[in-house]
């Protein structure tokens, strides 16, 4: 069972949104092209309440992209993004969703951030994605989406720890920090996660 997991291709991460990932709009056509090659396609969706702890606006003395400690975890403070039921939380309008069998929402708890599509950042609560994939008989997971160095990265490593064979589709993903992502890719290769191009699927 070859499975595609599309991570957070939402308006707030696209140019014009509140937390723009550079060139993020370029991956939409690539993702649309590869979807028919998969037996199963699912997606994750950042779905934050307005009072989310990760929003700098909820910490009056702090600035966007500043880091603080919350429950002994380092938390980056982000611009308000992907707030429930807003246009910014919607998937990119050109993204083909017809083949998707399920959408897993994350970041819904106002008290903890959730980068991974599988768990919150404290691994306190599961989204149910791992169990869903195992029940479906998924074995090979191919990841794409936004941002490659944050939510895609954390999703891949949680999947790896769950025992799935993981592939990262590089041209169907974009990082927030291009330079920092080079080190993350080295880490992926070290752990046996395959970095591929969409043409190799």
CSV table of C-alpha atoms in Angstrom, one decimal:
chain,number,residue,atom,x,y,z
A,1,UNK,CA,0.0,0.0,0.0
A,2,UNK,CA,1.8,3.1,-1.3
A,3,UNK,CA,0.6,6.1,0.6
A,4,UNK,CA,0.9,9.9,0.0
A,5,UNK,CA,0.7,12.2,3.0
A,6,UNK,CA,0.2,15.9,2.1
A,7,UNK,CA,1.2,18.1,5.0
A,8,UNK,CA,-0.4,21.5,5.6
A,9,UNK,CA,-0.7,23.0,2.1
A,10,UNK,CA,-2.8,25.8,3.4
A,11,UNK,CA,-3.3,29.4,2.4
A,12,UNK,CA,-1.5,31.0,5.3
A,13,UNK,CA,1.8,29.2,4.3
A,14,UNK,CA,1.4,30.3,0.6
A,15,UNK,CA,2.6,33.8,-0.6
A,16,UNK,CA,0.0,36.2,0.6
A,17,UNK,CA,-0.6,34.3,3.8
A,18,UNK,CA,0.4,35.2,7.4
A,19,UNK,CA,3.3,32.8,7.7
A,20,UNK,CA,4.7,32.5,4.2
A,21,UNK,CA,7.0,29.6,3.1
A,22,UNK,CA,9.1,30.9,0.2
A,23,UNK,CA,7.9,29.6,-3.2
A,24,UNK,CA,5.3,27.4,-1.5
A,25,UNK,CA,2.8,27.9,-4.4
A,26,UNK,CA,5.2,26.1,-6.7
A,27,UNK,CA,4.6,22.7,-5.1
A,28,UNK,CA,0.8,22.6,-5.7
A,29,UNK,CA,1.0,21.4,-9.3
A,30,UNK,CA,3.7,18.8,-8.4
A,31,UNK,CA,1.4,17.4,-5.7
A,32,UNK,CA,-1.5,17.3,-8.1
A,33,UNK,CA,0.6,15.4,-10.6
A,34,UNK,CA,1.8,12.7,-8.2
A,35,UNK,CA,-1.5,11.9,-6.5
A,36,UNK,CA,-2.8,9.4,-9.0
A,37,UNK,CA,0.3,7.3,-8.5
A,38,UNK,CA,-0.7,6.4,-4.9
A,39,UNK,CA,-3.1,3.7,-3.5
A,40,UNK,CA,-4.0,6.0,-0.6
A,41,UNK,CA,-3.8,9.8,-0.2
A,42,UNK,CA,-4.4,11.6,3.1
A,43,UNK,CA,-3.6,15.1,4.3
A,44,UNK,CA,-3.0,17.0,7.5
A,45,UNK,CA,-4.3,20.4,8.3
A,46,UNK,CA,-3.1,22.9,10.9
A,47,UNK,CA,-6.3,23.9,12.8
A,48,UNK,CA,-5.6,26.3,15.6
A,49,UNK,CA,-8.0,28.1,18.0
A,50,UNK,CA,-7.5,31.9,18.1
A,51,UNK,CA,-6.0,31.6,21.7
A,52,UNK,CA,-3.3,29.1,20.7
A,53,UNK,CA,-0.2,29.2,22.8
A,54,UNK,CA,2.1,29.3,19.8
A,55,UNK,CA,0.8,32.7,18.6
A,56,UNK,CA,3.0,35.7,19.5
A,57,UNK,CA,-0.2,37.8,19.7
A,58,UNK,CA,-1.1,35.8,22.8
A,59,UNK,CA,2.2,36.8,24.6
A,60,UNK,CA,2.0,40.6,24.7
A,61,UNK,CA,5.6,41.1,25.9
A,62,UNK,CA,7.0,38.8,23.1
A,63,UNK,CA,7.8,39.2,19.4
A,64,UNK,CA,7.1,37.0,16.4
A,65,UNK,CA,9.8,34.2,16.0
A,66,UNK,CA,11.0,34.7,19.5
A,67,UNK,CA,11.4,31.5,21.5
A,68,UNK,CA,10.1,30.8,25.0
A,69,UNK,CA,9.9,27.9,27.4
A,70,UNK,CA,6.5,26.2,27.9
A,71,UNK,CA,6.3,23.2,30.1
A,72,UNK,CA,10.0,22.6,29.7
A,73,UNK,CA,9.7,22.7,25.9
A,74,UNK,CA,11.1,25.3,23.6
A,75,UNK,CA,8.3,27.1,21.7
A,76,UNK,CA,8.7,29.4,18.7
A,77,UNK,CA,6.2,32.2,18.7
A,78,UNK,CA,4.5,32.4,15.3
A,79,UNK,CA,2.3,34.9,13.6
A,80,UNK,CA,-1.4,34.0,13.9
A,81,UNK,CA,-1.9,31.3,11.2
A,82,UNK,CA,-4.4,28.6,10.2
A,83,UNK,CA,-7.0,29.8,12.6
A,84,UNK,CA,-10.0,27.5,12.6
A,85,UNK,CA,-12.7,28.4,10.0
A,86,UNK,CA,-10.6,31.2,8.4
A,87,UNK,CA,-9.5,31.4,4.8
A,88,UNK,CA,-5.9,31.1,5.9
A,89,UNK,CA,-6.7,27.6,7.3
A,90,UNK,CA,-8.2,26.4,4.0
A,91,UNK,CA,-6.2,24.3,1.6
A,92,UNK,CA,-4.7,26.1,-1.4
A,93,UNK,CA,-7.6,26.5,-3.9
A,94,UNK,CA,-5.7,24.8,-6.8
A,95,UNK,CA,-4.9,21.8,-4.7
A,96,UNK,CA,-6.8,18.7,-6.0
A,97,UNK,CA,-8.5,17.1,-3.0
A,98,UNK,CA,-10.7,14.6,-4.9
A,99,UNK,CA,-8.5,11.6,-4.2
A,100,UNK,CA,-8.1,12.3,-0.4
A,101,UNK,CA,-9.6,9.6,1.8
A,102,UNK,CA,-9.0,11.5,5.1
A,103,UNK,CA,-7.9,14.7,6.6
A,104,UNK,CA,-6.2,14.8,10.0
A,105,UNK,CA,-6.4,18.1,11.9
A,106,UNK,CA,-3.6,19.1,14.3
A,107,UNK,CA,-2.8,22.0,16.6
A,108,UNK,CA,-6.3,22.1,18.0
A,109,UNK,CA,-5.3,22.1,21.7
A,110,UNK,CA,-4.7,25.8,22.7
A,111,UNK,CA,-2.1,24.7,25.2
A,112,UNK,CA,0.4,22.9,23.0
A,113,UNK,CA,1.8,23.1,19.5
A,114,UNK,CA,1.6,20.2,17.0
A,115,UNK,CA,4.1,20.2,14.2
A,116,UNK,CA,3.7,16.5,13.4
A,117,UNK,CA,0.7,15.0,11.6
A,118,UNK,CA,0.9,12.1,14.1
A,119,UNK,CA,1.3,13.7,17.6
A,120,UNK,CA,1.5,17.0,19.4
A,121,UNK,CA,4.9,18.3,20.3
A,122,UNK,CA,4.8,16.7,23.7
A,123,UNK,CA,3.7,13.3,22.3
A,124,UNK,CA,0.8,13.5,24.7
A,125,UNK,CA,-2.0,13.1,22.2
A,126,UNK,CA,-2.2,11.2,18.9
A,127,UNK,CA,-4.1,12.5,15.9
A,128,UNK,CA,-5.0,8.8,15.1
A,129,UNK,CA,-3.0,8.9,11.9
A,130,UNK,CA,-0.6,6.1,12.8
A,131,UNK,CA,-3.4,3.7,13.7
A,132,UNK,CA,-5.4,4.7,10.6
A,133,UNK,CA,-2.5,3.9,8.3
A,134,UNK,CA,-1.7,0.6,10.0
A,135,UNK,CA,-5.4,-0.5,9.8
A,136,UNK,CA,-5.3,0.4,6.1
A,137,UNK,CA,-2.2,-1.8,5.6
A,138,UNK,CA,0.0,1.2,4.6
A,139,UNK,CA,3.7,0.3,4.6
A,140,UNK,CA,5.5,2.9,2.4
A,141,UNK,CA,4.7,6.5,3.3
A,142,UNK,CA,5.7,9.4,0.9
A,143,UNK,CA,5.6,12.9,2.4
A,144,UNK,CA,5.3,16.3,0.8
A,145,UNK,CA,4.0,19.7,1.8
A,146,UNK,CA,4.8,22.6,4.1
A,147,UNK,CA,7.0,23.5,5.7
A,148,UNK,CA,9.6,20.9,4.8
A,149,UNK,CA,11.8,21.8,7.8
A,150,UNK,CA,9.0,21.9,10.4
A,151,UNK,CA,5.8,20.0,10.0
A,152,UNK,CA,6.9,17.7,7.2
A,153,UNK,CA,10.1,16.9,9.1
A,154,UNK,CA,8.4,16.1,12.4
A,155,UNK,CA,5.8,14.0,10.6
A,156,UNK,CA,8.5,12.0,8.8
A,157,UNK,CA,10.4,11.2,12.0
A,158,UNK,CA,7.3,10.2,13.9
A,159,UNK,CA,6.3,7.9,11.0
A,160,UNK,CA,9.9,6.5,11.0
A,161,UNK,CA,9.6,5.8,14.8
A,162,UNK,CA,6.3,4.0,14.1
A,163,UNK,CA,8.1,1.6,11.8
A,164,UNK,CA,7.0,2.9,8.4
A,165,UNK,CA,9.3,3.0,5.4
A,166,UNK,CA,9.5,6.8,4.7
A,167,UNK,CA,10.2,8.8,1.6
A,168,UNK,CA,10.5,12.6,1.3
A,169,UNK,CA,9.4,14.1,-2.1
A,170,UNK,CA,11.7,17.1,-2.2
A,171,UNK,CA,10.3,18.9,-5.2
A,172,UNK,CA,6.8,18.7,-3.7
A,173,UNK,CA,7.9,20.4,-0.5
A,174,UNK,CA,9.4,23.8,0.5
A,175,UNK,CA,11.2,24.7,3.7
A,176,UNK,CA,10.8,27.9,5.8
A,177,UNK,CA,14.6,28.0,6.4
A,178,UNK,CA,16.4,26.9,3.3
A,179,UNK,CA,19.9,26.8,4.9
A,180,UNK,CA,18.8,25.0,8.1
A,181,UNK,CA,17.0,22.4,6.0
A,182,UNK,CA,20.3,21.2,4.5
A,183,UNK,CA,21.2,19.7,7.9
A,184,UNK,CA,17.8,18.2,8.3
A,185,UNK,CA,18.2,16.4,5.0
A,186,UNK,CA,21.5,15.0,6.1
A,187,UNK,CA,19.8,13.6,9.2
A,188,UNK,CA,17.1,12.0,7.0
A,189,UNK,CA,19.7,10.2,4.9
A,190,UNK,CA,21.5,9.1,8.1
A,191,UNK,CA,18.3,7.4,9.3
A,192,UNK,CA,17.6,5.7,6.0
A,193,UNK,CA,14.8,8.0,4.9
A,194,UNK,CA,14.9,8.3,1.2
A,195,UNK,CA,14.9,11.7,-0.5
A,196,UNK,CA,13.4,11.5,-3.9
A,197,UNK,CA,12.1,13.6,-6.8
A,198,UNK,CA,8.4,13.3,-8.0
A,199,UNK,CA,9.7,11.9,-11.3
A,200,UNK,CA,11.1,8.9,-9.4
A,201,UNK,CA,7.7,7.7,-8.0
